[in-house]
Coordinates of C-alpha atoms in Angstrom, one line a residue:
X1 CA 130.4 9.4 -32.6
X2 CA 128.2 10.3 -29.7
X3 CA 125.4 8.4 -31.4
X4 CA 127.5 5.2 -31.5
X5 CA 128.5 5.5 -27.9
X6 CA 124.9 5.8 -26.7
X7 CA 123.9 2.8 -28.8
X8 CA 126.7 0.8 -27.3
X9 CA 125.7 1.7 -23.7
X10 CA 122.1 0.8 -24.4
X11 CA 123.0 -2.5 -25.9
X12 CA 125.2 -3.3 -22.8
X13 CA 122.3 -2.5 -20.4
X14 CA 119.9 -4.7 -22.4
X15 CA 122.5 -7.6 -22.5
X16 CA 123.1 -7.3 -18.7
X17 CA 119.4 -7.5 -18.0
X18 CA 119.0 -10.7 -20.1
X19 CA 122.0 -12.3 -18.4
X20 CA 120.7 -11.5 -14.9
X21 CA 117.3 -12.8 -15.8
X22 CA 118.7 -16.0 -17.1
X23 CA 120.8 -16.6 -13.9
X24 CA 118.0 -15.8 -11.4
X25 CA 116.6 -18.9 -9.7
X26 CA 113.2 -20.1 -10.9
X27 CA 110.2 -19.8 -8.5
X28 CA 109.3 -23.2 -7.0
X29 CA 106.3 -24.8 -8.7
X30 CA 103.3 -25.1 -6.4
X31 CA 103.0 -28.8 -5.5
X32 CA 99.7 -30.5 -6.1
X33 CA 98.0 -31.7 -2.9
X34 CA 98.7 -35.4 -2.1
X35 CA 95.5 -37.4 -1.9
X36 CA 96.0 -40.4 0.3
X37 CA 93.9 -43.4 -0.8
X38 CA 91.8 -44.9 2.1
X39 CA 93.1 -48.4 2.9
X40 CA 90.5 -51.1 2.2
X41 CA 89.1 -52.4 5.5
X42 CA 89.7 -56.1 5.9
X43 CA 86.3 -57.8 6.5
X44 CA 86.7 -60.5 9.2
X45 CA 84.0 -63.1 9.2
X46 CA 83.7 -64.6 12.6
X47 CA 82.9 -68.3 12.5
X48 CA 80.2 -69.4 14.9
X49 CA 81.7 -71.8 17.5
X50 CA 80.6 -75.4 17.0
X51 CA 77.8 -76.3 19.4
X52 CA 79.0 -78.5 22.2
X53 CA 77.9 -82.1 21.8
X54 CA 76.3 -83.4 25.1
X55 CA 77.0 -87.0 26.0
X56 CA 74.1 -88.8 27.6
X57 CA 74.0 -92.4 28.9
X58 CA 70.7 -94.2 28.9
X59 CA 70.8 -97.2 31.2
X60 CA 67.8 -99.6 31.0
X61 CA 66.9 -102.5 33.3
X62 CA 67.2 -105.2 30.6
X63 CA 68.0 -105.4 26.9
X64 CA 66.0 -108.7 26.5
X65 CA 62.7 -106.9 27.1
X66 CA 60.3 -105.5 24.5
X67 CA 59.3 -102.9 27.1
X68 CA 62.9 -101.6 27.5
X69 CA 63.5 -101.8 23.7
X70 CA 60.8 -99.1 23.4
X71 CA 62.6 -96.9 26.0
X72 CA 65.8 -97.4 24.0
X73 CA 64.0 -96.4 20.8
X74 CA 62.8 -93.2 22.6
X75 CA 66.3 -92.3 23.6
X76 CA 67.8 -93.0 20.2
X77 CA 65.0 -91.0 18.5
X78 CA 65.9 -88.0 20.7
X79 CA 69.5 -88.3 19.7
X80 CA 68.5 -88.5 16.1
X81 CA 66.4 -85.4 16.5
X82 CA 69.1 -83.4 18.2
X83 CA 72.5 -83.1 16.6
X84 CA 74.0 -81.7 19.8
X85 CA 73.2 -84.8 21.9
X86 CA 74.8 -88.2 21.6
X87 CA 72.8 -90.9 23.4
X88 CA 74.6 -94.1 24.3
X89 CA 72.6 -97.2 25.4
X90 CA 73.6 -99.5 28.2
X91 CA 71.9 -102.3 30.2
X92 CA 72.2 -105.8 31.4
X93 CA 70.5 -108.7 29.6
X94 CA 68.0 -109.3 32.3
X95 CA 66.2 -107.3 35.0
X96 CA 67.5 -109.8 37.5
X97 CA 71.1 -108.8 36.8
X98 CA 71.3 -106.2 39.5
X99 CA 75.0 -106.4 40.1
X100 CA 75.8 -106.1 36.4
X101 CA 73.7 -103.0 36.1
X102 CA 75.5 -101.5 39.1
X103 CA 78.8 -102.3 37.4
X104 CA 77.6 -100.6 34.2
X105 CA 76.5 -97.5 36.2
X106 CA 79.9 -97.2 37.9
X107 CA 81.8 -97.5 34.6
X108 CA 79.6 -94.9 33.0
X109 CA 80.2 -92.5 35.9
X110 CA 84.0 -92.9 35.4
X111 CA 83.5 -91.7 31.8
X112 CA 81.8 -88.6 33.1
X113 CA 78.9 -88.0 30.6
X114 CA 76.9 -84.8 30.9
X115 CA 73.8 -86.8 32.0
X116 CA 72.7 -90.3 33.0
X117 CA 69.1 -91.4 32.4
X118 CA 68.6 -94.6 34.3
X119 CA 65.9 -97.2 35.0
X120 CA 67.5 -98.7 38.0
X121 CA 66.7 -102.2 39.4
X122 CA 69.1 -101.7 42.4
X123 CA 67.0 -99.4 44.6
X124 CA 69.1 -98.2 47.5
X125 CA 72.0 -100.2 46.2
X126 CA 72.6 -97.4 43.6
X127 CA 72.9 -94.6 46.3
X128 CA 76.7 -94.6 46.5
X129 CA 77.2 -94.5 42.7
X130 CA 74.6 -91.7 42.3
X131 CA 76.4 -89.7 45.0
X132 CA 79.6 -90.1 43.1
X133 CA 77.8 -88.9 39.9
X134 CA 76.5 -85.9 41.7
X135 CA 79.9 -84.9 43.0
X136 CA 81.2 -85.1 39.4
X137 CA 78.5 -82.7 38.3
X138 CA 76.6 -85.3 36.2
X139 CA 72.9 -84.7 35.9
X140 CA 70.9 -87.8 36.9
X141 CA 67.4 -88.5 35.7
X142 CA 65.6 -91.7 36.7
X143 CA 62.9 -93.4 34.6
X144 CA 60.3 -96.0 35.5
X145 CA 61.6 -96.7 39.0
X146 CA 62.2 -94.1 41.7
X147 CA 65.5 -93.8 43.6
X148 CA 64.9 -91.6 46.7
X149 CA 68.3 -89.8 46.4
X150 CA 69.1 -86.0 46.5
X151 CA 71.4 -86.6 43.5
X152 CA 68.4 -87.4 41.2
X153 CA 67.1 -84.3 39.4
X154 CA 63.9 -85.6 37.8
X155 CA 61.9 -88.9 38.0
X156 CA 59.9 -89.7 34.9
X157 CA 57.5 -92.7 35.2
X158 CA 54.1 -94.1 35.1
X159 CA 52.1 -93.3 38.2
X160 CA 52.3 -97.0 39.3
X161 CA 49.9 -96.7 42.2
X162 CA 47.4 -95.4 39.7
X163 CA 48.3 -98.1 37.3
X164 CA 47.7 -100.8 39.9
X165 CA 44.3 -99.2 40.8
X166 CA 43.4 -99.2 37.1
X167 CA 44.3 -102.9 37.0
X168 CA 42.0 -103.6 39.9
X169 CA 39.1 -101.7 38.3
X170 CA 39.7 -103.6 35.0
X171 CA 39.7 -106.9 37.0
X172 CA 36.4 -106.2 38.6
X173 CA 34.9 -105.1 35.3
X174 CA 36.1 -108.2 33.4
X175 CA 34.8 -110.5 36.1
X176 CA 31.4 -108.9 35.7
X177 CA 31.6 -109.2 31.9
X178 CA 32.4 -112.9 32.4
X179 CA 29.5 -113.4 34.8
X180 CA 31.9 -114.4 37.6
X181 CA 30.7 -113.4 41.2
X182 CA 33.0 -111.1 43.1
X183 CA 34.0 -113.7 45.6
X184 CA 36.9 -116.1 45.4
X185 CA 40.7 -115.6 45.0
X186 CA 42.9 -113.4 42.8
X187 CA 46.6 -114.2 42.5
X188 CA 49.5 -111.7 41.9
X189 CA 52.4 -113.0 39.9
X190 CA 55.1 -110.4 40.5
X191 CA 58.4 -109.7 38.7
X192 CA 61.0 -108.9 41.3
X193 CA 60.8 -108.3 45.1
X194 CA 61.9 -105.0 46.6
X195 CA 61.7 -102.9 43.5
X196 CA 59.7 -99.7 44.1
X197 CA 57.9 -99.9 40.8
X198 CA 56.6 -103.3 41.6
X199 CA 55.8 -102.4 45.2
X200 CA 53.7 -99.4 44.0
X201 CA 51.8 -101.2 41.2
X202 CA 51.0 -104.2 43.4
X203 CA 50.1 -101.9 46.4
X204 CA 47.8 -99.9 44.2
X205 CA 46.1 -103.1 43.0
X206 CA 45.6 -104.5 46.5
X207 CA 44.3 -101.3 48.0
X208 CA 41.8 -100.7 45.2
X209 CA 40.6 -104.4 45.2
X210 CA 39.9 -104.1 49.0
X211 CA 37.9 -100.9 48.3
X212 CA 35.7 -102.1 45.3
X213 CA 35.6 -105.9 45.8
X214 CA 36.1 -106.6 49.5
X215 CA 34.8 -110.2 49.3
X216 CA 37.6 -111.2 46.9
X217 CA 40.8 -112.5 48.6
X218 CA 43.9 -111.1 47.0
X219 CA 46.7 -113.6 47.6
X220 CA 50.3 -112.6 48.6
X221 CA 52.5 -111.9 45.5
X222 CA 54.5 -114.7 44.1
X223 CA 57.9 -113.4 42.9
X224 CA 59.5 -115.0 39.8
X225 CA 62.8 -113.1 39.4
X226 CA 61.4 -111.6 36.1
X227 CA 61.7 -115.0 34.4
X228 CA 58.9 -116.0 31.9
X229 CA 59.4 -119.8 32.5
X230 CA 59.3 -119.3 36.3
X231 CA 56.1 -117.3 35.9
X232 CA 54.7 -120.1 33.9
X233 CA 55.5 -122.8 36.4
X234 CA 54.4 -120.7 39.4
X235 CA 51.1 -120.0 37.7
X236 CA 50.6 -123.7 37.1
X237 CA 51.2 -124.3 40.8
X238 CA 48.7 -121.6 41.7
X239 CA 46.1 -123.1 39.4
X240 CA 46.6 -126.6 41.0
X241 CA 46.7 -125.3 44.5
X242 CA 43.6 -122.9 44.4
X243 CA 41.4 -124.9 42.0
X244 CA 38.0 -123.4 41.3
X245 CA 38.4 -120.7 43.9
X246 CA 40.9 -119.0 41.6
X247 CA 38.9 -116.3 39.6
X248 CA 41.7 -114.0 38.5
X249 CA 45.4 -113.4 38.1
X250 CA 47.3 -110.1 38.0
X251 CA 50.8 -110.3 36.4
X252 CA 52.6 -107.0 37.1
X253 CA 54.9 -106.7 34.1
X254 CA 55.5 -108.1 30.6
X255 CA 57.5 -111.2 31.5
X256 CA 55.0 -112.2 34.1
X257 CA 52.2 -111.5 31.7
X258 CA 53.8 -113.8 29.1
X259 CA 54.3 -116.6 31.6
X260 CA 50.8 -116.3 33.1
X261 CA 49.3 -116.2 29.6
X262 CA 51.0 -119.4 28.6
X263 CA 49.8 -121.2 31.7
X264 CA 46.2 -120.0 31.3
X265 CA 46.2 -121.0 27.6
X266 CA 47.7 -124.4 28.2
X267 CA 45.2 -125.1 31.0
X268 CA 42.3 -123.9 28.9
X269 CA 41.1 -121.5 31.5
X270 CA 40.7 -118.3 29.5
X271 CA 36.9 -118.3 30.1
X272 CA 37.0 -119.0 33.8
X273 CA 40.1 -117.1 35.1
X274 CA 40.3 -113.3 34.3
X275 CA 43.9 -112.0 33.6
X276 CA 44.7 -108.3 33.7
X277 CA 48.4 -107.8 33.0
X278 CA 50.8 -104.9 33.0
X279 CA 52.7 -103.8 29.8
X280 CA 52.4 -104.7 26.1
X281 CA 55.1 -106.8 24.6
X282 CA 54.1 -108.8 21.4
X283 CA 53.2 -112.0 23.2
X284 CA 50.9 -110.1 25.6
X285 CA 49.2 -108.4 22.7
X286 CA 48.7 -111.7 21.0
X287 CA 47.2 -113.1 24.2
X288 CA 44.9 -110.0 24.4
X289 CA 43.6 -110.6 20.9
X290 CA 43.1 -114.4 21.6
X291 CA 41.2 -113.6 24.8
X292 CA 43.7 -115.3 27.1
X293 CA 44.5 -111.9 28.6
X294 CA 41.4 -109.7 29.2
X295 CA 43.0 -106.3 29.6
X296 CA 46.5 -104.7 29.6
X297 CA 47.7 -101.8 31.6
X298 CA 49.9 -100.1 29.1
X299 CA 52.7 -97.6 30.0
X300 CA 54.7 -95.4 27.6
X301 CA 58.3 -96.5 27.8
X302 CA 59.1 -94.7 24.6
X303 CA 58.2 -91.4 26.2
X304 CA 60.3 -92.3 29.2
X305 CA 63.4 -92.6 27.0
X306 CA 62.6 -89.5 24.9
X307 CA 61.4 -87.2 27.6
X308 CA 64.2 -88.4 30.0
X309 CA 66.7 -87.0 27.5
X310 CA 64.7 -83.9 26.8
X311 CA 64.5 -82.9 30.5
X312 CA 68.2 -83.8 30.9
X313 CA 69.1 -81.2 28.3
X314 CA 67.2 -78.6 30.2
X315 CA 68.8 -79.6 33.5
X316 CA 72.3 -79.5 32.0
X317 CA 71.6 -75.9 30.8
X318 CA 70.6 -74.9 34.3
X319 CA 66.9 -74.6 33.7
X320 CA 64.4 -75.5 36.3
X321 CA 62.8 -78.9 35.8
X322 CA 60.1 -80.7 37.8
X323 CA 61.0 -83.4 40.3
X324 CA 58.4 -85.8 38.7
X325 CA 57.0 -86.2 35.2
X326 CA 54.0 -88.6 34.7
X327 CA 54.6 -90.4 31.4
X328 CA 51.1 -91.9 31.3
X329 CA 49.2 -95.2 31.6
X330 CA 46.0 -96.5 29.9
X331 CA 43.8 -99.6 30.1
X332 CA 43.7 -101.4 26.8
X333 CA 41.4 -104.2 25.6
X334 CA 41.3 -106.2 22.4
X335 CA 38.8 -103.9 20.8
X336 CA 41.1 -100.9 21.3
X337 CA 43.6 -102.5 19.0
X338 CA 41.3 -102.5 16.0

């Protein structure tokens, strides 16, 4: 009996322990550490800003001239070589159209390009327009012909005084080659009165002739308004008026060269009157080959157009640029073309 009682108590204790164990709360499981994934960085590709396109206006003296067509070609070539520069061409039909060129200049300034490259035939008449351009912050470069204005940044041209002196030296040389004594008369058939380019190249010629051939009388320039036909008729009158005393003629640009060449050829005087002309349009070159013109003083208008734009880019960028750039001039004879 005692044995059964002990067994019963032992069973009760064991049962109570099992029940208490079952009812006890379970120990919390240890949480695994949370690993945060790094967010992928967004790669932002910055686009390079498009280069600003500069607007340049190239204004020539005349679109009817082979000389100015070369300057135009130079400006257009610079635009083709530089995607960030747009070169627009302007100009009157004739160098005598001064008022039309001034009107073109004023209209261009209203459009406010970054730079104007101009061969002006207006001289002081362009001062007011260029002052307006300067006030608008437009860079102004002049080519071929100087305008003495503080609003002009750089002047790119032939040294025309030097060119005139080279023409005088060529005249004296060719007279010697032809066996013509250095005495007699030499005429100047000039393009347009009052234009500094013409003043310089005629002055250089006159001064050099006085120095190296003082016994030759250089006649006063005859102006022909840059017209070939007028240059022809004026030369015919000079030939008639001066007769055998006329030993040479100096036409100071391409249109006067064409007109003088025609008159000399028609009169059959290529062996007795020496012609030294400025520039090199196709008719002048043909006359040079034929011996009607003895020598040409050749400029580089292509370089004027190209370098004018080149220096304008530098000036727009704030770089220092020279006030004068010599674009070059050479004496050319028929044998130089071979």
